[in-house]
Short mmCIF file of C-alpha atoms in Angstrom, two decimals:
data_model
loop_
_atom_site.label_atom_id
_atom_site.label_comp_id
_atom_site.label_asym_id
_atom_site.label_seq_id
_atom_site.Cartn_x
_atom_site.Cartn_y
_atom_site.Cartn_z
CA UNK A 7 -7.21 -4.09 -20.57
CA UNK A 8 -3.73 -5.41 -21.40
CA UNK A 9 -3.36 -3.24 -24.49
CA UNK A 10 -3.54 -0.15 -22.26
CA UNK A 11 -0.25 -1.15 -20.61
CA UNK A 12 2.87 -0.76 -22.75
CA UNK A 13 4.96 -2.49 -20.09
CA UNK A 14 3.20 -5.76 -20.91
CA UNK A 15 4.31 -5.84 -24.54
CA UNK A 16 6.00 -8.92 -26.05
CA UNK A 17 3.76 -11.36 -24.16
CA UNK A 18 5.41 -10.70 -20.80
CA UNK A 19 3.57 -12.42 -17.95
CA UNK A 20 3.80 -9.95 -15.09
CA UNK A 21 2.76 -11.45 -11.75
CA UNK A 22 4.39 -8.95 -9.41
CA UNK A 23 1.69 -6.31 -9.15
CA UNK A 24 1.74 -6.44 -5.35
CA UNK A 25 5.25 -4.99 -5.55
CA UNK A 26 4.36 -2.35 -8.13
CA UNK A 27 1.68 -2.12 -10.77
CA UNK A 28 2.30 -1.55 -14.45
CA UNK A 29 1.17 1.85 -15.73
CA UNK A 30 -1.60 2.42 -18.27
CA UNK A 31 -0.86 4.69 -21.21
CA UNK A 32 -3.28 7.27 -19.77
CA UNK A 33 -1.06 7.70 -16.71
CA UNK A 34 2.09 7.86 -18.80
CA UNK A 35 0.50 10.48 -21.06
CA UNK A 36 -0.57 12.55 -18.06
CA UNK A 37 2.99 12.53 -16.73
CA UNK A 38 4.50 13.48 -20.09
CA UNK A 39 2.06 16.33 -20.59
CA UNK A 40 2.56 17.62 -17.04
CA UNK A 41 6.34 17.39 -17.34
CA UNK A 42 6.38 19.02 -20.77
CA UNK A 43 3.75 21.26 -22.30
CA UNK A 44 1.99 22.16 -19.05
CA UNK A 45 4.94 22.30 -16.65
CA UNK A 46 5.32 25.07 -14.08
CA UNK A 47 5.65 25.30 -10.33
CA UNK A 48 2.61 25.39 -8.08
CA UNK A 49 1.26 27.59 -5.28
CA UNK A 50 3.76 30.38 -5.99
CA UNK A 51 3.60 31.85 -9.47
CA UNK A 52 1.16 34.61 -10.41
CA UNK A 53 1.42 33.75 -14.10
CA UNK A 54 -1.29 31.77 -15.84
CA UNK A 55 0.54 28.46 -16.33
CA UNK A 56 1.49 28.29 -12.67
CA UNK A 57 -2.13 28.90 -11.72
CA UNK A 58 -3.24 26.16 -14.12
CA UNK A 59 -0.65 23.75 -12.73
CA UNK A 60 -1.74 24.57 -9.18
CA UNK A 61 -5.32 23.81 -10.15
CA UNK A 62 -4.28 20.49 -11.71
CA UNK A 63 -2.26 19.57 -8.60
CA UNK A 64 -5.11 20.37 -6.23
CA UNK A 65 -7.59 18.63 -8.54
CA UNK A 66 -5.52 15.48 -8.07
CA UNK A 67 -5.92 15.88 -4.32
CA UNK A 68 -9.69 16.22 -4.77
CA UNK A 69 -9.80 13.08 -6.94
CA UNK A 70 -7.93 11.10 -4.30
CA UNK A 71 -10.21 12.39 -1.55
CA UNK A 72 -13.33 11.39 -3.47
CA UNK A 73 -11.82 8.00 -4.35
CA UNK A 74 -11.29 7.07 -0.70
CA UNK A 75 -14.28 8.89 0.78
CA UNK A 76 -12.41 11.66 2.56
CA UNK A 77 -12.12 15.43 2.41
CA UNK A 78 -9.53 17.36 0.41
CA UNK A 79 -8.05 18.96 3.53
CA UNK A 80 -7.50 15.47 4.97
CA UNK A 81 -5.28 14.26 2.09
CA UNK A 82 -1.54 14.77 2.53
CA UNK A 83 0.75 13.92 -0.37
CA UNK A 84 3.88 12.03 0.71
CA UNK A 85 6.63 10.12 -1.11
CA UNK A 86 4.79 6.86 -0.47
CA UNK A 87 3.10 4.80 2.22
CA UNK A 88 6.42 4.36 4.03
CA UNK A 89 6.84 8.11 4.42
CA UNK A 90 3.17 8.46 5.38
CA UNK A 91 3.59 6.02 8.28
CA UNK A 92 6.85 7.63 9.34
CA UNK A 93 5.13 11.01 9.28
CA UNK A 94 2.50 9.77 11.72
CA UNK A 95 5.14 8.18 13.94
CA UNK A 96 7.34 11.26 14.06
CA UNK A 97 4.58 13.86 14.47
CA UNK A 98 1.48 12.42 16.12
CA UNK A 99 3.51 9.69 17.80
CA UNK A 100 6.15 11.94 19.36
CA UNK A 101 3.50 14.43 20.45
CA UNK A 102 1.11 11.92 21.99
CA UNK A 103 2.96 8.78 23.11
CA UNK A 104 5.17 8.28 26.15
CA UNK A 105 6.69 5.57 28.28
CA UNK A 106 3.98 3.26 29.57
CA UNK A 107 1.88 3.57 26.43
CA UNK A 108 1.50 0.63 24.05
CA UNK A 109 1.13 0.07 20.31
CA UNK A 110 -0.52 -3.02 18.81
CA UNK A 111 0.78 -4.40 15.51
CA UNK A 112 0.32 -7.84 13.93
CA UNK A 113 2.58 -10.68 12.85
CA UNK A 114 1.97 -10.10 9.13
CA UNK A 115 2.92 -6.42 8.91
CA UNK A 116 5.21 -5.05 6.22
CA UNK A 117 8.47 -3.67 7.61
CA UNK A 118 7.17 -0.18 6.84
CA UNK A 119 4.51 -0.71 9.49
CA UNK A 120 6.97 -2.13 12.02
CA UNK A 121 10.24 -0.24 11.87
CA UNK A 122 8.84 3.32 12.27
CA UNK A 123 7.11 2.24 15.47
CA UNK A 124 10.27 0.54 16.75
CA UNK A 125 12.21 3.76 16.11
CA UNK A 126 9.52 5.68 17.97
CA UNK A 127 9.63 3.19 20.84
CA UNK A 128 13.40 3.63 21.13
CA UNK A 129 12.89 7.38 21.56
CA UNK A 130 9.85 7.36 23.83
CA UNK A 131 9.83 4.09 25.77
CA UNK A 132 6.54 2.99 24.21
CA UNK A 133 5.99 -0.78 24.21
CA UNK A 134 4.93 -2.78 21.14
CA UNK A 135 2.60 -5.77 21.27
CA UNK A 136 2.11 -8.21 18.39
CA UNK A 137 -1.28 -9.68 17.56
CA UNK A 138 -1.10 -13.31 16.31
CA UNK A 139 -2.72 -14.75 13.19
CA UNK A 140 -5.48 -17.26 12.68
CA UNK A 141 -4.67 -20.67 11.23
CA UNK A 142 -5.47 -19.47 7.71
CA UNK A 143 -3.32 -16.34 7.97
CA UNK A 144 -5.67 -13.55 9.00
CA UNK A 145 -5.06 -11.05 11.77
CA UNK A 146 -6.75 -12.65 14.78
CA UNK A 147 -9.13 -9.95 15.97
CA UNK A 148 -10.44 -12.18 18.76
CA UNK A 149 -6.89 -12.22 20.11
CA UNK A 150 -6.61 -8.48 19.52
CA UNK A 151 -9.77 -7.87 21.53
CA UNK A 152 -8.32 -9.87 24.42
CA UNK A 153 -4.99 -8.03 24.22
CA UNK A 154 -6.22 -4.46 23.91
CA UNK A 155 -6.23 -2.35 27.06
CA UNK A 156 -6.44 1.36 27.93
CA UNK A 157 -2.64 1.54 27.75
CA UNK A 158 -2.87 0.99 23.99
CA UNK A 159 -2.84 4.36 22.26
CA UNK A 160 -2.38 3.14 18.69
CA UNK A 161 -3.31 0.10 16.62
CA UNK A 162 -1.52 -0.15 13.24
CA UNK A 163 -2.55 -2.96 10.88
CA UNK A 164 -2.41 -3.93 7.22
CA UNK A 165 -5.79 -3.72 5.52
CA UNK A 166 -4.61 -6.45 3.10
CA UNK A 167 -1.46 -8.52 3.68
CA UNK A 168 1.18 -8.03 1.00
CA UNK A 169 2.26 -11.68 1.40
CA UNK A 170 -0.88 -13.65 2.16
CA UNK A 171 -3.54 -11.44 0.60
CA UNK A 172 -5.65 -11.84 3.73
CA UNK A 173 -8.20 -9.06 4.19
CA UNK A 174 -8.61 -7.45 7.57
CA UNK A 175 -12.10 -7.02 9.00
CA UNK A 176 -11.36 -3.30 9.12
CA UNK A 177 -14.67 -2.10 10.61
CA UNK A 178 -14.26 -4.49 13.55
CA UNK A 179 -10.60 -3.51 13.99
CA UNK A 180 -11.63 0.14 14.16
CA UNK A 181 -14.32 -0.60 16.73
CA UNK A 182 -11.90 -2.60 18.90
CA UNK A 183 -9.28 0.15 18.84
CA UNK A 184 -11.73 2.89 19.65
CA UNK A 185 -13.29 0.84 22.44
CA UNK A 186 -10.10 1.28 24.47
CA UNK A 187 -9.51 4.86 23.34
CA UNK A 188 -6.77 4.00 20.83
CA UNK A 189 -6.25 5.55 17.42
CA UNK A 190 -5.99 3.19 14.45
CA UNK A 191 -3.80 3.40 11.36
CA UNK A 192 -4.42 1.15 8.38
CA UNK A 193 -1.78 0.32 5.77
CA UNK A 194 -3.87 0.32 2.62
CA UNK A 195 -1.22 -0.32 -0.03
CA UNK A 196 -2.73 -3.62 -1.18
CA UNK A 197 -6.34 -2.67 -0.43
CA UNK A 198 -6.75 0.61 -2.32
CA UNK A 199 -6.16 -0.90 -5.81
CA UNK A 200 -8.93 -3.48 -5.40
CA UNK A 201 -11.31 -2.76 -2.50
CA UNK A 202 -13.84 0.06 -2.39
CA UNK A 203 -12.98 2.38 0.48
CA UNK A 204 -14.87 5.01 2.44
CA UNK A 205 -12.59 6.26 5.19
CA UNK A 206 -15.31 8.48 6.69
CA UNK A 207 -17.74 5.58 7.05
CA UNK A 208 -14.96 3.29 8.23
CA UNK A 209 -14.13 5.84 10.95
CA UNK A 210 -10.43 5.01 11.07
CA UNK A 211 -7.96 7.69 12.16
CA UNK A 212 -5.09 7.29 9.67
CA UNK A 213 -4.93 5.58 6.28
CA UNK A 214 -1.76 5.27 4.18
CA UNK A 215 -1.13 4.02 0.64
CA UNK A 216 1.25 4.36 -2.31
CA UNK A 217 0.39 5.54 -5.82
CA UNK A 218 2.57 3.03 -7.65
CA UNK A 219 0.47 0.08 -6.51
CA UNK A 220 -2.63 1.94 -7.76
CA UNK A 221 -1.32 2.00 -11.35
CA UNK A 222 0.21 5.42 -10.72
CA UNK A 223 3.83 6.62 -10.51
CA UNK A 224 6.46 5.99 -7.88
CA UNK A 225 7.59 8.82 -5.63
CA UNK A 226 4.16 9.78 -4.32
CA UNK A 227 1.72 8.38 -1.81
CA UNK A 228 -1.06 9.49 0.47
CA UNK A 229 -1.63 9.93 4.15
CA UNK A 230 -5.27 10.43 4.97
CA UNK A 231 -6.11 11.44 8.52
CA UNK A 232 -9.13 12.96 10.19
CA UNK A 233 -9.12 16.74 9.97
CA UNK A 234 -9.13 17.26 13.73
CA UNK A 235 -6.14 14.96 14.16
CA UNK A 236 -4.15 16.65 11.39
CA UNK A 237 -4.94 20.08 12.84
CA UNK A 238 -3.42 19.05 16.18
CA UNK A 239 -0.28 17.44 14.70
CA UNK A 240 2.97 19.43 14.59
CA UNK A 241 4.81 19.70 11.26
CA UNK A 242 7.43 17.13 10.41
CA UNK A 243 9.74 18.88 7.96
CA UNK A 244 10.40 22.61 7.72
CA UNK A 245 10.81 24.74 4.63
CA UNK A 246 8.84 26.48 1.97
CA UNK A 247 5.13 25.98 1.32
CA UNK A 248 4.34 24.66 4.81
CA UNK A 249 4.54 28.04 6.54
CA UNK A 250 2.18 30.88 7.34
CA UNK A 251 4.78 33.49 8.30
CA UNK A 252 8.53 33.23 8.96
CA UNK A 253 10.63 35.61 11.01
CA UNK A 254 13.72 35.16 13.15
CA UNK A 255 11.49 35.77 16.14
CA UNK A 256 9.45 32.69 15.26
CA UNK A 257 7.44 30.90 12.59
CA UNK A 258 3.79 30.03 12.23
CA UNK A 259 2.65 27.15 10.07
CA UNK A 260 0.08 26.66 7.35
CA UNK A 261 -3.01 24.59 8.09
CA UNK A 262 -3.17 20.96 6.96
CA UNK A 263 -2.51 19.49 4.49
CA UNK A 264 0.05 22.12 3.41
CA UNK A 265 1.68 21.98 6.85
CA UNK A 266 2.97 18.50 6.00
CA UNK A 267 4.12 19.20 2.42
CA UNK A 268 7.37 21.13 2.85
CA UNK A 269 9.19 22.26 -0.26
CA UNK A 270 8.30 21.92 -3.92
CA UNK A 271 5.91 18.96 -4.12
CA UNK A 272 5.86 16.04 -6.53
CA UNK A 273 3.74 18.00 -8.99
CA UNK A 274 3.97 15.69 -11.99
CA UNK A 275 3.52 12.59 -9.87
CA UNK A 276 0.41 13.97 -8.14
CA UNK A 277 -1.22 14.77 -11.48
CA UNK A 278 -0.38 11.27 -12.71
CA UNK A 279 -1.88 9.81 -9.54
CA UNK A 280 -5.05 11.70 -10.36
CA UNK A 281 -5.00 10.11 -13.82
CA UNK A 282 -4.57 6.67 -12.24
CA UNK A 283 -7.59 7.30 -10.01
CA UNK A 284 -9.60 8.27 -13.08
CA UNK A 285 -8.49 5.12 -14.91
CA UNK A 286 -9.31 2.75 -12.05
CA UNK A 287 -12.60 4.50 -11.30
CA UNK A 288 -13.73 4.15 -14.92
CA UNK A 289 -13.27 0.37 -14.71
CA UNK A 290 -14.65 0.06 -11.19
CA UNK A 291 -13.12 -1.53 -8.12
CA UNK A 292 -15.93 -4.07 -7.90
CA UNK A 293 -15.09 -5.38 -11.37
CA UNK A 294 -11.34 -5.33 -10.67
CA UNK A 295 -11.72 -7.24 -7.41
CA UNK A 296 -14.04 -9.83 -8.99
CA UNK A 297 -11.59 -10.34 -11.86
CA UNK A 298 -8.61 -10.80 -9.55
CA UNK A 299 -10.59 -13.06 -7.21
CA UNK A 300 -11.42 -15.39 -10.11
CA UNK A 301 -7.73 -15.58 -11.05
CA UNK A 302 -6.70 -16.26 -7.44
CA UNK A 303 -9.23 -19.09 -7.20
CA UNK A 304 -8.08 -20.60 -10.49
CA UNK A 305 -4.39 -20.50 -9.54
CA UNK A 306 -4.93 -21.87 -6.05
CA UNK A 307 -7.00 -24.73 -7.51
CA UNK A 308 -4.17 -25.61 -9.91
CA UNK A 309 -1.45 -25.40 -7.26
CA UNK A 310 -3.48 -27.45 -4.79
CA UNK A 311 -3.33 -30.38 -7.20
CA UNK A 312 0.47 -30.44 -6.86
CA UNK A 313 1.62 -32.54 -3.92
CA UNK A 314 4.94 -30.71 -3.72
CA UNK A 315 3.42 -27.23 -3.40
CA UNK A 316 2.52 -25.57 -0.10
CA UNK A 317 -0.01 -22.75 -0.27
CA UNK A 318 -0.04 -19.93 2.27
CA UNK A 319 -2.87 -17.65 3.28
CA UNK A 320 -6.66 -17.87 3.10
CA UNK A 321 -8.64 -19.20 0.17
CA UNK A 322 -10.20 -15.78 -0.47
CA UNK A 323 -6.93 -13.88 -0.57
CA UNK A 324 -7.14 -10.57 -2.39
CA UNK A 325 -5.10 -10.66 -5.58
CA UNK A 326 -2.13 -12.54 -4.08
CA UNK A 327 -1.05 -16.19 -4.01
CA UNK A 328 2.04 -17.12 -1.98
CA UNK A 329 3.42 -20.62 -2.19
CA UNK A 330 6.51 -22.81 -1.85
CA UNK A 331 7.73 -25.59 -4.16
CA UNK A 332 9.28 -28.45 -2.20
CA UNK A 333 13.05 -28.72 -2.63
CA UNK A 334 13.33 -25.47 -4.61
CA UNK A 335 14.29 -22.12 -3.12
CA UNK A 336 11.88 -19.39 -4.27
CA UNK A 337 14.81 -17.44 -5.74
CA UNK A 338 15.67 -20.40 -8.00
CA UNK A 339 12.05 -20.73 -9.03
CA UNK A 340 11.89 -17.01 -9.79
CA UNK A 341 15.02 -17.19 -11.93
CA UNK A 342 13.72 -20.10 -14.01
CA UNK A 343 10.33 -18.44 -14.40
CA UNK A 344 12.05 -15.30 -15.66
CA UNK A 345 13.61 -17.37 -18.43
CA UNK A 346 10.06 -18.37 -19.36
CA UNK A 347 8.89 -14.75 -19.51
CA UNK A 348 7.11 -14.91 -16.15
CA UNK A 349 7.78 -12.36 -13.40
CA UNK A 350 6.98 -13.28 -9.80
CA UNK A 351 8.40 -12.04 -6.51
CA UNK A 352 10.58 -14.37 -4.46
CA UNK A 353 11.85 -13.55 -0.99
CA UNK A 354 10.61 -12.38 2.37
CA UNK A 355 8.56 -9.53 0.85
CA UNK A 356 9.65 -7.08 3.57
CA UNK A 357 7.82 -9.24 6.08
CA UNK A 358 10.52 -11.20 7.88
CA UNK A 359 8.53 -11.73 11.10
CA UNK A 360 5.81 -13.34 9.00
CA UNK A 361 8.35 -15.63 7.31
CA UNK A 362 9.52 -16.73 10.75
CA UNK A 363 5.91 -17.42 11.70
CA UNK A 364 5.41 -19.49 8.54
CA UNK A 365 8.64 -21.38 9.19
CA UNK A 366 10.17 -20.60 5.79
CA UNK A 367 13.02 -18.32 4.69
CA UNK A 368 11.00 -17.00 1.78
CA UNK A 369 7.97 -17.63 -0.42
CA UNK A 370 7.18 -17.35 -4.09
CA UNK A 371 4.45 -14.78 -4.64
CA UNK A 372 2.25 -14.42 -7.71
CA UNK A 373 0.14 -11.27 -7.58
CA UNK A 374 -2.49 -10.14 -10.05
CA UNK A 375 -3.62 -6.82 -11.44
CA UNK A 376 -6.56 -5.70 -13.50
CA UNK A 377 -4.56 -6.59 -16.64
CA UNK A 378 -3.82 -10.19 -15.60
CA UNK A 379 -5.51 -13.10 -17.37
CA UNK A 380 -5.54 -16.87 -17.74
CA UNK A 381 -2.48 -16.81 -19.98
CA UNK A 382 -0.42 -15.60 -17.03
CA UNK A 383 -1.52 -18.57 -14.95
CA UNK A 384 -0.79 -20.99 -17.80
CA UNK A 385 2.71 -19.55 -18.25
CA UNK A 386 3.37 -19.78 -14.51
CA UNK A 387 2.30 -23.42 -14.43
CA UNK A 388 4.53 -24.24 -17.40
CA UNK A 389 7.44 -22.60 -15.60
CA UNK A 390 6.76 -24.61 -12.44
CA UNK A 391 6.74 -27.84 -14.48
CA UNK A 392 10.08 -26.92 -16.05
CA UNK A 393 11.49 -26.18 -12.60
CA UNK A 394 10.35 -29.57 -11.36
CA UNK A 395 12.17 -31.26 -14.25
CA UNK A 396 15.37 -29.31 -13.58
CA UNK A 397 15.37 -30.08 -9.86
CA UNK A 398 13.92 -33.57 -10.20
#
């Protein structure tokens, strides 16, 4: 599929898909057409092009809903997963949590699934508990089961770790949360591009992800939540589009999802997200996951043969391989690899508590996409050998 991605021209070996995925030409074309020939505002105009643009925008919502197994009225467009989680914290959280309540997170969470809850805790007095990890870097659900109590009102966990690639046993996590009466939010940024998802069957309460990791554009993401929960949540931002009626005597609000989409939405980005869903669906998540799994296995096998390389995370990590090269800071490795036409991510990956747990300041992270192939692994290995020679 590499030829579908103009960003991979000139034999560039892109191994930073966990940060953001390259865009297929189909998504780029959808954005250009929506921004140009088809452009108009949505939900307001009575003229034909506005109606057509409104239909395209809402069709994108339907595509997303079908892709994740939800309903259209349960899909809220946000600026990304970070905003989606903040929305839950500042609406559902403020309305439902108080001093004495508890939230359960895990050691491997992205900062976007830590900081919003800390900000909420500072305002409400809620306490945060941290679930440990297993020896191979998975969220320890046995420990979570022992920790959970009726005081826990929310469990918020990564479906797939953005550093270790470890996959959460999401059905069990949902059952454990619900057993004590807690709601559960899953950060699906790394899961949605590679794992088949049915939020209705999973029975979670909130699910958040970003379009740009799903081969779509930046600036848009999704909050899915059960319809009954959304209906009971107060609005977050005020303005146009999210209202029913406004007067100086008071305002009534539109039903979800419009209640949470104040102002002119990201029209072009939503349509492009719909195109990304079409593109990924045509290939199939089962095929994508199998392809990435084979690449992960191949790279881990190669790195394991190197005595000066430490591997992090489980053997069956989903699309991600994090590692450290003895005596070389990941930033130095990343710089040398860049000279070789290889792009990896080096740093703490917005997961500083996890770095502390691993006992390292940073890791090197190679992450695959549906366009990755064996040539990317070969180029990475050549770059590691060159780095060894430089630092040897």
